[in-house]
CSV table of C-alpha atoms in Angstrom, one decimal:
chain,number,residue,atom,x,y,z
A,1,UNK,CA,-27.4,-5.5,-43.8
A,2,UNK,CA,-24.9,-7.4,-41.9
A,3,UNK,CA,-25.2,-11.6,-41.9
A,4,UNK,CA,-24.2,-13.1,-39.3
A,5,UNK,CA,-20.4,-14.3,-40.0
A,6,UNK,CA,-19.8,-10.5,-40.8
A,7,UNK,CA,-21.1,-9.3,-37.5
A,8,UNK,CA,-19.0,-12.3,-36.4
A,9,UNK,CA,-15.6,-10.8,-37.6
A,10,UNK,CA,-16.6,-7.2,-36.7
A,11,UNK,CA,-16.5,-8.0,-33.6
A,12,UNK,CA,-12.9,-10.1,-33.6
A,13,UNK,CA,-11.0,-7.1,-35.4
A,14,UNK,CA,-13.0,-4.7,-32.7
A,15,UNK,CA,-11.0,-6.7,-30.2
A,16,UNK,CA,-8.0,-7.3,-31.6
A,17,UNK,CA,-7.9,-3.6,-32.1
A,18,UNK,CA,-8.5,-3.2,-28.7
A,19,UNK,CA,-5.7,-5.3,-27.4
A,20,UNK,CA,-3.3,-3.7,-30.2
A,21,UNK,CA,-4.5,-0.1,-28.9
A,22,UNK,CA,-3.7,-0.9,-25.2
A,23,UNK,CA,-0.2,-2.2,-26.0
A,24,UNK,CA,0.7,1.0,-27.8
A,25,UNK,CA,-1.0,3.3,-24.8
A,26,UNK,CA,1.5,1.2,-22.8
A,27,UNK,CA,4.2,1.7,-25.1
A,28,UNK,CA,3.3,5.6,-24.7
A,29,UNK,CA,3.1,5.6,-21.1
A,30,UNK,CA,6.0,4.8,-20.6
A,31,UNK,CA,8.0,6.8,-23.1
A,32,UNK,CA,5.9,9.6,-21.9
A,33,UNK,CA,7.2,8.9,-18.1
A,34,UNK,CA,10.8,8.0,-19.2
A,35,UNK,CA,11.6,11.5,-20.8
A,36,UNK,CA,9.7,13.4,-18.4
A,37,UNK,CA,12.8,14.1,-16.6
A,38,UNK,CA,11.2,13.6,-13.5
A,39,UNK,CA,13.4,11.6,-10.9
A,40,UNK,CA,10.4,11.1,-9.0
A,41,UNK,CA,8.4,9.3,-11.7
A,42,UNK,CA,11.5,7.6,-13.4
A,43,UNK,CA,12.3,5.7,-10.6
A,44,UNK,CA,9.1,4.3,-9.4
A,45,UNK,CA,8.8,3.0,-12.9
A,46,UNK,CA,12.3,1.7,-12.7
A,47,UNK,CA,11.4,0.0,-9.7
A,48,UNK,CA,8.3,-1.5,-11.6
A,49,UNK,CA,10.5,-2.9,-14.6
A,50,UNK,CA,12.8,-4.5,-11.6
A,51,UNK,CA,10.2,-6.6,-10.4
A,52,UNK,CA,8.7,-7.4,-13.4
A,53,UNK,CA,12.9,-8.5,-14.3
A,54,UNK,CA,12.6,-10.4,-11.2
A,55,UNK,CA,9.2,-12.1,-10.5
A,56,UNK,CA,8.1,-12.1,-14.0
A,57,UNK,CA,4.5,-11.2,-15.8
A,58,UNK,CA,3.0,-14.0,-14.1
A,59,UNK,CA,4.4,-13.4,-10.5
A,60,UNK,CA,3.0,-10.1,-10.1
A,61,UNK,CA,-0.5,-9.1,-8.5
A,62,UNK,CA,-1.3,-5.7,-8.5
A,63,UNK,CA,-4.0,-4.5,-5.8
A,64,UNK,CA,-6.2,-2.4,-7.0
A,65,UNK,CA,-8.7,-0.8,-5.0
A,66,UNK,CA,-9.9,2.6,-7.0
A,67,UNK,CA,-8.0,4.5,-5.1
A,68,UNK,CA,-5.7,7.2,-6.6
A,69,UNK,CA,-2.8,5.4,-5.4
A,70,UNK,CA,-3.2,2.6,-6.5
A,71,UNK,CA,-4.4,4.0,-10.2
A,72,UNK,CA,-0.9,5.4,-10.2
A,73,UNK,CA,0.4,1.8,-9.4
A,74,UNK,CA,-1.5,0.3,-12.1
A,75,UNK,CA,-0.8,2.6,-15.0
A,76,UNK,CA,2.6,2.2,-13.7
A,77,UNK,CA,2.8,-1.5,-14.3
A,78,UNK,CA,0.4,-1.4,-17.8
A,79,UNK,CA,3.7,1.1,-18.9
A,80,UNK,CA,6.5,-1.0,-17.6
A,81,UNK,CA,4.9,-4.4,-19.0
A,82,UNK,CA,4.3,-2.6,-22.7
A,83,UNK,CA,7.9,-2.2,-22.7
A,84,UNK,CA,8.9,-5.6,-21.5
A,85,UNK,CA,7.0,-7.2,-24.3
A,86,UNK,CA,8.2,-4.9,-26.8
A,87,UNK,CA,11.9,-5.8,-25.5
A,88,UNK,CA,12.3,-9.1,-25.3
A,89,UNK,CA,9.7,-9.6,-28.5
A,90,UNK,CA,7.3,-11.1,-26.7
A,91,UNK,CA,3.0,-10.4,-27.7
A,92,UNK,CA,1.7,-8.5,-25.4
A,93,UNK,CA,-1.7,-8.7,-26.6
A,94,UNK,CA,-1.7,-12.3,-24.8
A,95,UNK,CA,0.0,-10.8,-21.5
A,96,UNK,CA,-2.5,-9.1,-19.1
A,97,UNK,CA,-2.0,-7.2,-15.6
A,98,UNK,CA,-3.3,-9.3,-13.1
A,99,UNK,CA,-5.1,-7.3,-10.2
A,100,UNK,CA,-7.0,-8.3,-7.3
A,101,UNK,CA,-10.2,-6.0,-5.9
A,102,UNK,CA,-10.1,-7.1,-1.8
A,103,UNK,CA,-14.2,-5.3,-2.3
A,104,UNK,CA,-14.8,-3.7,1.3
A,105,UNK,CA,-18.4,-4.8,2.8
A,106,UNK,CA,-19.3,-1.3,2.9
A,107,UNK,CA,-17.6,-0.2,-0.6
A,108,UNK,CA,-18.6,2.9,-2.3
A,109,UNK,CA,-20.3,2.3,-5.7
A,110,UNK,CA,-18.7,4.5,-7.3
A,111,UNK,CA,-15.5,3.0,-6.5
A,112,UNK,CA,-16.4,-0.6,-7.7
A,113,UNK,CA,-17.7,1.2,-11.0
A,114,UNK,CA,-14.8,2.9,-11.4
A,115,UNK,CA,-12.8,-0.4,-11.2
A,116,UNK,CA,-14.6,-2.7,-13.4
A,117,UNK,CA,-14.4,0.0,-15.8
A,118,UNK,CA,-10.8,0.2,-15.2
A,119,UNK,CA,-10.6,-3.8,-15.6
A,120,UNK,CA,-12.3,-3.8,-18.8
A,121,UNK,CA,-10.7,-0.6,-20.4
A,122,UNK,CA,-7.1,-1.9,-19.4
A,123,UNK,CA,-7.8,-5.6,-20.2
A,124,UNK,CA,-7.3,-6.4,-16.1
A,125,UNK,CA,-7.1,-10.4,-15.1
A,126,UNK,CA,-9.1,-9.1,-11.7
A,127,UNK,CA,-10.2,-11.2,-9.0
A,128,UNK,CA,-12.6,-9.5,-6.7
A,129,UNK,CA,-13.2,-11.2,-3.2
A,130,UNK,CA,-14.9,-9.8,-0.4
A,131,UNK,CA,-13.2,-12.0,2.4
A,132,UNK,CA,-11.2,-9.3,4.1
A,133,UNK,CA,-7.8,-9.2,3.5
A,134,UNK,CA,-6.1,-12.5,5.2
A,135,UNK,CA,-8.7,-14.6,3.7
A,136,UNK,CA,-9.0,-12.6,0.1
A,137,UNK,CA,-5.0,-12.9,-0.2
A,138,UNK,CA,-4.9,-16.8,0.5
A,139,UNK,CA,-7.7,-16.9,-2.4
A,140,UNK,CA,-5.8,-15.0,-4.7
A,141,UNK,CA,-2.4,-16.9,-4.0
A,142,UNK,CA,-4.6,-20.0,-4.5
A,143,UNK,CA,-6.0,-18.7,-8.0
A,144,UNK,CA,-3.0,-18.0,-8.9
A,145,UNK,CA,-0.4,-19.9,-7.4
A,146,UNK,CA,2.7,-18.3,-9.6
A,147,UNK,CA,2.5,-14.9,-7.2
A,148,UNK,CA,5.4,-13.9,-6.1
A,149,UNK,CA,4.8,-10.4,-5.0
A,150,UNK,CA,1.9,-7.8,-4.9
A,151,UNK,CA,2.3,-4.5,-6.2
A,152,UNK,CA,0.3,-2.0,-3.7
A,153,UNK,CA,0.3,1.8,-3.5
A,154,UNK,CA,1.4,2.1,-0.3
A,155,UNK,CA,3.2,6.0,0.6
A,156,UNK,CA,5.2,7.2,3.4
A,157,UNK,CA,2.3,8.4,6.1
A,158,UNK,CA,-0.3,5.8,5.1
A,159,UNK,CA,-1.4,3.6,8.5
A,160,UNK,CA,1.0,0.3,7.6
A,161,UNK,CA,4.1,2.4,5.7
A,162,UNK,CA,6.2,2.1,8.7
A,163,UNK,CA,6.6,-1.4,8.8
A,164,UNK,CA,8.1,-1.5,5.3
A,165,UNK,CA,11.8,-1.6,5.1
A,166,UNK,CA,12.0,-0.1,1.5
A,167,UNK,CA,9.8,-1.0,-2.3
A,168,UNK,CA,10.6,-4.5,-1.8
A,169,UNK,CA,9.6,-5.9,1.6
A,170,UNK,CA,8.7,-9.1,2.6
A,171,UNK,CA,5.6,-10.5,4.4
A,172,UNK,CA,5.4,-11.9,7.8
A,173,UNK,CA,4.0,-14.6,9.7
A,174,UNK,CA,1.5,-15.7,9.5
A,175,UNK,CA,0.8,-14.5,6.1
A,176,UNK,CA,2.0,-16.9,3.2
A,177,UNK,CA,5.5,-15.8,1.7
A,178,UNK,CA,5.4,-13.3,-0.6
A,179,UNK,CA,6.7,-9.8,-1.6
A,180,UNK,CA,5.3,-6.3,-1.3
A,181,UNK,CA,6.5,-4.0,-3.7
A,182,UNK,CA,5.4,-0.7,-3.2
A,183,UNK,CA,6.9,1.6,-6.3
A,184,UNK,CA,5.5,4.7,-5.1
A,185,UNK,CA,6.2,4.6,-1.1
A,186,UNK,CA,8.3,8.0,-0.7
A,187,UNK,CA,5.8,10.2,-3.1
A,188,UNK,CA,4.3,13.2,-1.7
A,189,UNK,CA,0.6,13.8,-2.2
A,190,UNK,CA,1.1,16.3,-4.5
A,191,UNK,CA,3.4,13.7,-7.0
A,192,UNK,CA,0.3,11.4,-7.1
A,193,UNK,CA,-1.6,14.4,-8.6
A,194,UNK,CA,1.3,15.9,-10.5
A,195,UNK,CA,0.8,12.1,-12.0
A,196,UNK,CA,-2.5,11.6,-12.8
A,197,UNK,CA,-2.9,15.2,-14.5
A,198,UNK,CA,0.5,15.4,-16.1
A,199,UNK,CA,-0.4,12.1,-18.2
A,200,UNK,CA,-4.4,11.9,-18.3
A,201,UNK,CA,-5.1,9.0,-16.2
A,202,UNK,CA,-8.5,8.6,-15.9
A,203,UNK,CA,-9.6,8.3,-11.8
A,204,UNK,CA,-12.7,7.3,-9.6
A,205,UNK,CA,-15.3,10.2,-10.0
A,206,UNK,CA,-15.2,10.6,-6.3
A,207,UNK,CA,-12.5,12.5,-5.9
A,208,UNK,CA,-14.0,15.3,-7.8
A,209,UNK,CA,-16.7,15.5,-4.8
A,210,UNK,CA,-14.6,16.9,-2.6
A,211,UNK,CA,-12.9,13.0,-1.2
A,212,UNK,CA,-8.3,13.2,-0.8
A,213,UNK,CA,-8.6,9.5,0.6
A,214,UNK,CA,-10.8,7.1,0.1
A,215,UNK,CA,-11.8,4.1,2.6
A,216,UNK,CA,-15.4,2.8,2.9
A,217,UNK,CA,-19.0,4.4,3.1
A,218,UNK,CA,-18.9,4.4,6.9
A,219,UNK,CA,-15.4,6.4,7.9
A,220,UNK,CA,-14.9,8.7,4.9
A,221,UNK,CA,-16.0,11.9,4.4
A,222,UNK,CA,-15.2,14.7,2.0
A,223,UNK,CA,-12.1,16.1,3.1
A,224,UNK,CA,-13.2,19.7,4.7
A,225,UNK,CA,-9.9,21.4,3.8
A,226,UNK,CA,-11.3,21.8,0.4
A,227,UNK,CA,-14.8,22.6,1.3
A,228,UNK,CA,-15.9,26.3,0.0
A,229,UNK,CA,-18.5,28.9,0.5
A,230,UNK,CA,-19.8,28.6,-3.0
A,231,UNK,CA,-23.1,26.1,-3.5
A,232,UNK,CA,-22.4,25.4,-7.0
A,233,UNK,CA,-18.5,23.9,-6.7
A,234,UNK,CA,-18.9,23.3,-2.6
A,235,UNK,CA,-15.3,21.9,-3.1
A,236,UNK,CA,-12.2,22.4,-4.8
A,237,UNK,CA,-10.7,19.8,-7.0
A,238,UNK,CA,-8.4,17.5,-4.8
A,239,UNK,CA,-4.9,18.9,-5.8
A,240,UNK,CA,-6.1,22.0,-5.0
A,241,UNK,CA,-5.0,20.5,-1.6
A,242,UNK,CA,-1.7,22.6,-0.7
A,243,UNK,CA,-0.8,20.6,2.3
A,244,UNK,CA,-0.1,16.9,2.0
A,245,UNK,CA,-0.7,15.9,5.6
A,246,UNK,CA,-4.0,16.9,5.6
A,247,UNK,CA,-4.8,14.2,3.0
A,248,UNK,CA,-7.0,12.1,5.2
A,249,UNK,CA,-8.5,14.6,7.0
A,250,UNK,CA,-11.7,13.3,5.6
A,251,UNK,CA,-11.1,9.9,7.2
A,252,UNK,CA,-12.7,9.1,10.8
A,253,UNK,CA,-9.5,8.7,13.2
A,254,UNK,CA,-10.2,5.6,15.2
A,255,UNK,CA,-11.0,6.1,18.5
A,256,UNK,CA,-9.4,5.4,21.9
A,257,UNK,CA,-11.4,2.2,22.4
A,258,UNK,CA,-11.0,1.2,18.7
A,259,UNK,CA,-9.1,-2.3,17.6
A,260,UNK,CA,-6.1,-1.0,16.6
A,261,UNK,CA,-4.7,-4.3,15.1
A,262,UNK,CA,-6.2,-4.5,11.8
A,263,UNK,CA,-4.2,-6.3,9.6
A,264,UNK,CA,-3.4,-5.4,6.0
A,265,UNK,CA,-1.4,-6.5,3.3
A,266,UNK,CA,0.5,-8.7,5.7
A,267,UNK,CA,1.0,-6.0,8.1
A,268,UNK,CA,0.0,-5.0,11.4
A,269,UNK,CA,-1.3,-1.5,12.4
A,270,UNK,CA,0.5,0.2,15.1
A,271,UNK,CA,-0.2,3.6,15.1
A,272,UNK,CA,2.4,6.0,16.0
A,273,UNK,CA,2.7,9.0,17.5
A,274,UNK,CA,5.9,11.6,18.4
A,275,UNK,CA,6.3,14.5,20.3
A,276,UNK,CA,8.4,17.9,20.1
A,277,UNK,CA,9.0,20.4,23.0
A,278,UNK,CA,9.6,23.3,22.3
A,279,UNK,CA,11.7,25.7,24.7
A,280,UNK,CA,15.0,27.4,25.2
A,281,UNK,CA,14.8,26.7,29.2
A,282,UNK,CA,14.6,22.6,29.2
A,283,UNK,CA,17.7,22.9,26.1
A,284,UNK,CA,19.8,25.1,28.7
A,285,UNK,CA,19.1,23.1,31.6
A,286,UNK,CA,17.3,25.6,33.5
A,287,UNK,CA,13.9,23.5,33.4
A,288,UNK,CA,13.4,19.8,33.6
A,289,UNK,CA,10.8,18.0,31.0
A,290,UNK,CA,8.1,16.8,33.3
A,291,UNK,CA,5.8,16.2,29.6
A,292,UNK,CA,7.0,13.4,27.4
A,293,UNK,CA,6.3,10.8,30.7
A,294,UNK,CA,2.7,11.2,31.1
A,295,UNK,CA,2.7,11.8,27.0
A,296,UNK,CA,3.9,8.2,26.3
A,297,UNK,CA,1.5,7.0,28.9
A,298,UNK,CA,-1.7,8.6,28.1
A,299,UNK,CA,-0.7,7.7,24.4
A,300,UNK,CA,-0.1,3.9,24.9
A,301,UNK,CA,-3.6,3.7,26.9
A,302,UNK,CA,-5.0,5.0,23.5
A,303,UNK,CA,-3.6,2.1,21.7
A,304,UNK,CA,-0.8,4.6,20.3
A,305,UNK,CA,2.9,4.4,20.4
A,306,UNK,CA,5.1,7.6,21.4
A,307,UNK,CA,7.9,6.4,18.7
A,308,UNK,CA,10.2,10.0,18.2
A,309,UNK,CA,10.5,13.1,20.5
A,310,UNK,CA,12.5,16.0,19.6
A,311,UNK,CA,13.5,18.9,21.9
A,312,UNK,CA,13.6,22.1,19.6
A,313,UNK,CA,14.7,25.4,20.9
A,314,UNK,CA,12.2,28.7,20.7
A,315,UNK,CA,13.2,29.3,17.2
A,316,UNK,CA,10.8,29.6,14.0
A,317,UNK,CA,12.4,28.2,11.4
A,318,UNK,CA,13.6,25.7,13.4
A,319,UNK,CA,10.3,24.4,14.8
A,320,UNK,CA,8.5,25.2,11.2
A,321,UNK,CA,11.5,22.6,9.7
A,322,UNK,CA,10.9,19.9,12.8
A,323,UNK,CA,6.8,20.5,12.3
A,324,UNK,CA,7.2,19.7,8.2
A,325,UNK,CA,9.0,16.4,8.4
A,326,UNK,CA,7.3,15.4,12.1
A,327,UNK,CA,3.5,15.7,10.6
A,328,UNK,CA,4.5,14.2,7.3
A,329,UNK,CA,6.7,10.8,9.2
A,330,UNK,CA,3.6,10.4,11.8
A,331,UNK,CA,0.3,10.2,12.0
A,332,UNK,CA,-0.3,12.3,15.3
A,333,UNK,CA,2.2,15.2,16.3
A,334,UNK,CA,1.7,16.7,19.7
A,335,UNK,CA,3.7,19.8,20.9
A,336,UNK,CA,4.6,21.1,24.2
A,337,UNK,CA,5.3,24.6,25.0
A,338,UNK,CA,5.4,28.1,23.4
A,339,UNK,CA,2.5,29.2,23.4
A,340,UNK,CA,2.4,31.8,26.2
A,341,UNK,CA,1.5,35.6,26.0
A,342,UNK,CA,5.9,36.1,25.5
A,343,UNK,CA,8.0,37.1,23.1
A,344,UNK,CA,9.7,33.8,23.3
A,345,UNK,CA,6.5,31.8,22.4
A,346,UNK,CA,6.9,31.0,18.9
A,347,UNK,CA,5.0,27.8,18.2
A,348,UNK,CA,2.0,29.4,16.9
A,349,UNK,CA,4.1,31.5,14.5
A,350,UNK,CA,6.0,28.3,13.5
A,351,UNK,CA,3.1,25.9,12.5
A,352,UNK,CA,1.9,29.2,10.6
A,353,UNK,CA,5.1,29.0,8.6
A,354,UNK,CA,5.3,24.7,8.3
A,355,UNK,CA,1.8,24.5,7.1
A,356,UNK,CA,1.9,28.0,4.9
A,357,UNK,CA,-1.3,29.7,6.3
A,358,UNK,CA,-1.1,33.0,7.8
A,359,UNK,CA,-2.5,33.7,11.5
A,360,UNK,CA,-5.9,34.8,13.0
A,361,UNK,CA,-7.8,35.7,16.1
A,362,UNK,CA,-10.0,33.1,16.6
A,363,UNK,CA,-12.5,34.8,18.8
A,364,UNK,CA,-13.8,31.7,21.0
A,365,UNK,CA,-10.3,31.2,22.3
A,366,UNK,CA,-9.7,35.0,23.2
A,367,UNK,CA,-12.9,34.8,25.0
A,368,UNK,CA,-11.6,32.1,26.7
A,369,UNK,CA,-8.4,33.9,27.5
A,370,UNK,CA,-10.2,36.7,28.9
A,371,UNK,CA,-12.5,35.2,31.2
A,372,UNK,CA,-10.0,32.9,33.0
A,373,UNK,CA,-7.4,35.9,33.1
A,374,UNK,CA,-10.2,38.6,34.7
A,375,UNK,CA,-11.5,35.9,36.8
A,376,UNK,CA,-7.6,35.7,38.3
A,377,UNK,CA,-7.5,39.5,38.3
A,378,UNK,CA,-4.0,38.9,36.1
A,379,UNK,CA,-5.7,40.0,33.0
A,380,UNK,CA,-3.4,41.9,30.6
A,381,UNK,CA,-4.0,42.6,26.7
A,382,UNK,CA,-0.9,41.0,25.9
A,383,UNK,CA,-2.6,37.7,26.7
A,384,UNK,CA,-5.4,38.1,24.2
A,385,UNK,CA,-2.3,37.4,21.5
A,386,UNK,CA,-2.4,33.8,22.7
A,387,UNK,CA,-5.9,33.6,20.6
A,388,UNK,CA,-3.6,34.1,17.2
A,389,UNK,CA,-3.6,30.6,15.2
A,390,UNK,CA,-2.9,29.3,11.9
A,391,UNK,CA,-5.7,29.8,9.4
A,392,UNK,CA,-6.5,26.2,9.3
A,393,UNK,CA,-6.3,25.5,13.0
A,394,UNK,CA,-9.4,24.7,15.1
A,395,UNK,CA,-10.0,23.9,19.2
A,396,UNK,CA,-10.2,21.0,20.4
A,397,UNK,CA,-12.1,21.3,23.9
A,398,UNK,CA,-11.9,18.5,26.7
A,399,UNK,CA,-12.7,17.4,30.1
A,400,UNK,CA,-10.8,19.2,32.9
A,401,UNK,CA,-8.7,16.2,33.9
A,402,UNK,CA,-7.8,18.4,37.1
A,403,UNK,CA,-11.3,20.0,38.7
A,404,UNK,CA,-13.6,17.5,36.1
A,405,UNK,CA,-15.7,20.5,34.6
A,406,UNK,CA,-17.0,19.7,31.0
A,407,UNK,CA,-13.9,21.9,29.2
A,408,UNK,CA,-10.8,22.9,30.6
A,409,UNK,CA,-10.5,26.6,30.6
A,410,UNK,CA,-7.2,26.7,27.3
A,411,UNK,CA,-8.3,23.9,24.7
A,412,UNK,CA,-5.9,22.1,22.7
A,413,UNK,CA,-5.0,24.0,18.9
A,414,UNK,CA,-5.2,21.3,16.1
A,415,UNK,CA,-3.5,22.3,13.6
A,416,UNK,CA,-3.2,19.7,10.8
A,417,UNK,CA,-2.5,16.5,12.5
A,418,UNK,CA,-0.3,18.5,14.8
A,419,UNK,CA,-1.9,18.9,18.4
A,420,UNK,CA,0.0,22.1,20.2
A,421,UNK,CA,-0.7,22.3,23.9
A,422,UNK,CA,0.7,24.6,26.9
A,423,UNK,CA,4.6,23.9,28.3
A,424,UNK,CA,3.6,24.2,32.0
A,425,UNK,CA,2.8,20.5,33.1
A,426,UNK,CA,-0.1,22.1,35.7
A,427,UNK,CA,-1.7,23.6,32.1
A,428,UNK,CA,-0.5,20.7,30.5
A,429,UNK,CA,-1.5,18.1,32.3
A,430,UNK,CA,-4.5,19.1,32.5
């Protein structure tokens, strides 16, 4: 039987071994990363060790919120600080990561389990506030007045990215001064994964439910792009998801009458849209644009900036190039033109070939095409082709903005978070 005193120093080695074991995990980390040979990886741990050169152990706060991002983030940071111990000899069983939990109102459960778990496992300094953001960052910078900069996991395409002017930006007013550093900012989707996998980070249990993005209980959803037919795995496993930019497809987009002006991490959310239109005609000067006008207007009423337009000629690879790096920059694409009955009208083709899905006849939209053509007396089997879409596409119907009948008579082809709609500004306009 155990006394007392031996119970006593069981439990002292137990933790001490603990400590010693999560310095060398770090150590391996981050040998692990640095001979990967993967630029991608490399430097967002390069940019980790610069800030942990610059600010120092103590004036780092990483935010960790359970999401995959930041998990990457974090293990980033636990790598980089093993090996800044280990060089300049200091013991980094007495140097923790210091994290902050800003704990949503309407959390998922299994998130906050998943990040106390992460807090004990990794030996975490977290401070969990559920003030919101403003108020939550003023508490931790009070706590722990030697911040200098937060470490967030922030990527190109997320709401806030485009206000940051690289992986070290400063805050604005009227947030107190500080840093963002955000290690991982140009990483595809797929790198996250590539990641997490390639070096066994453990991540929240959510994510194997069929969740790409994760916000709060009330406007995320399993992302549908990976739902199946099959009852017994009704998803696939989340990098199973081919195509980035349909990450948040589980995530409610807000709509027109939302605030759009929630603030985060010092930043304010202006969501941005851009436009391409597509046509040899309005490139040779035989047609003027009468689109991108009433574009950037109907956008701005919706609390959405028209920020990049591009005039593309009727070519596939051109448009499926434009598409790619469009969808992946913005949050909302819309497209304007080539989508007639013609030889000429490619776009359908092209977001085929952007988003790698092949095409179908969705039948709705050919009986659409059908009645509004024989109701004309124009009807002509060539326009039954305008029913071919990408795989992944679905209609969006709407309110005649013209005659005011429930749905117009061509709905708009969402295709990703690209919206594709009819060149003609009567159709168009409509």
């Amino acid at each position: 039987l155990f006394n007392f005193s031996s119970i006593l120093l069981y439990l002292i080695l137990y933790f001490f071994e603990l400590r010693c074991m999560d310095m060398n995990d770090g150590l391996r980390l981050d040998e692990r990363v640095r001979s990967s040979g993967d630029e991608v990886f490399i430097s967002a741990l390069e940019a980790v060790d610069s800030a942990i050169r610059v600010f120092g152990p103590e004036g780092l706060v990483v935010a960790f919120n359970g999401g995959k991002d930041a998990t990457v983030v974090l293990h980033l940071i636990r790598a980089s600080l093993a090996r800044y111990c280990a060089d300049v000899g200091s013991d980094s069983t007495n140097v923790s990561v210091k994290a902050m939990f800003l704990q949503d109102p309407h959390e998922f459960p299994e998130v906050t389990e998943f990040v106390q778990k992460e807090a004990l496992r990794c030996r975490l300094s977290l401070l969990t506030h559920s003030l919101g953001y403003v108020d939550g960052l003023r508490e931790v910078l009070q706590v722990l007045p030697n911040t200098r900069a937060f470490v967030l996991g922030t990527r190109v395409g997320d709401p806030h990215a485009d206000q940051l002017d690289g992986v070290f930006t400063p805050s604005t007013a009227p947030y107190p001064p500080f840093i963002r550093v955000c290690p991982i900012l140009r990483w595809k989707y797929r790198d996250v994964w590539r990641f997490i996998r390639g070096f066994e980070i453990p991540y929240c249990c959510l994510y194997n439910q069929g969740y790409t993005s994760l916000g709060n209980r009330l406007d995320t959803s399993p992302n549908p792009a990976l739902a199946t037919k099959d009852p017994e795995r009704p998803f696939l496993p989340p990098w199973a998801l081919v195509h980035g930019d349909l990450e948040r497809e589980g995530r409610r987009k807000k709509e027109a009458n939302d605030v759009v002006s929630d603030e985060k991490f010092g930043m304010l959310e202006i969501r941005e849209a851009a436009m391409i239109v597509i046509g040899n005609e309005i490139l040779q000067g035989g047609m003027a644009d009468m689109n991108v006008r009433p574009t950037a207007v109907a956008l701005r009423r919706c609390g959405v900036r028209l920020s990049f337009v591009a005039m593309v000629p009727d070519n596939v690879n051109h448009i499926a190039e434009v598409v790619r790096d469009l969808s992946n920059r913005f949050e909302v694409v819309v497209t304007s033109g080539g989508i007639g009955p013609t030889h000429d009208d490619v776009t359908m083709k092209s977001l085929a070939q952007a988003f790698g899905e092949p095409l179908r006849r969705d039948a709705e939209y050919e009986k659409r095409i059908r009645a509004h053509y024989e109701t004309e007396g124009t009807f002509h089997d060539k326009y039954v082709t305008m029913a071919d879409i990408p795989q992944i596409s679905r209609l969006v119907f709407h309110k005649d903005a013209v005659s005011e009948s429930q749905t117009s008579g061509f709905p708009i082809v969402k295709t990703g978070n690209v919206y594709s709609l009819p060149g003609i500004p009567t159709y168009y306009l409509r």
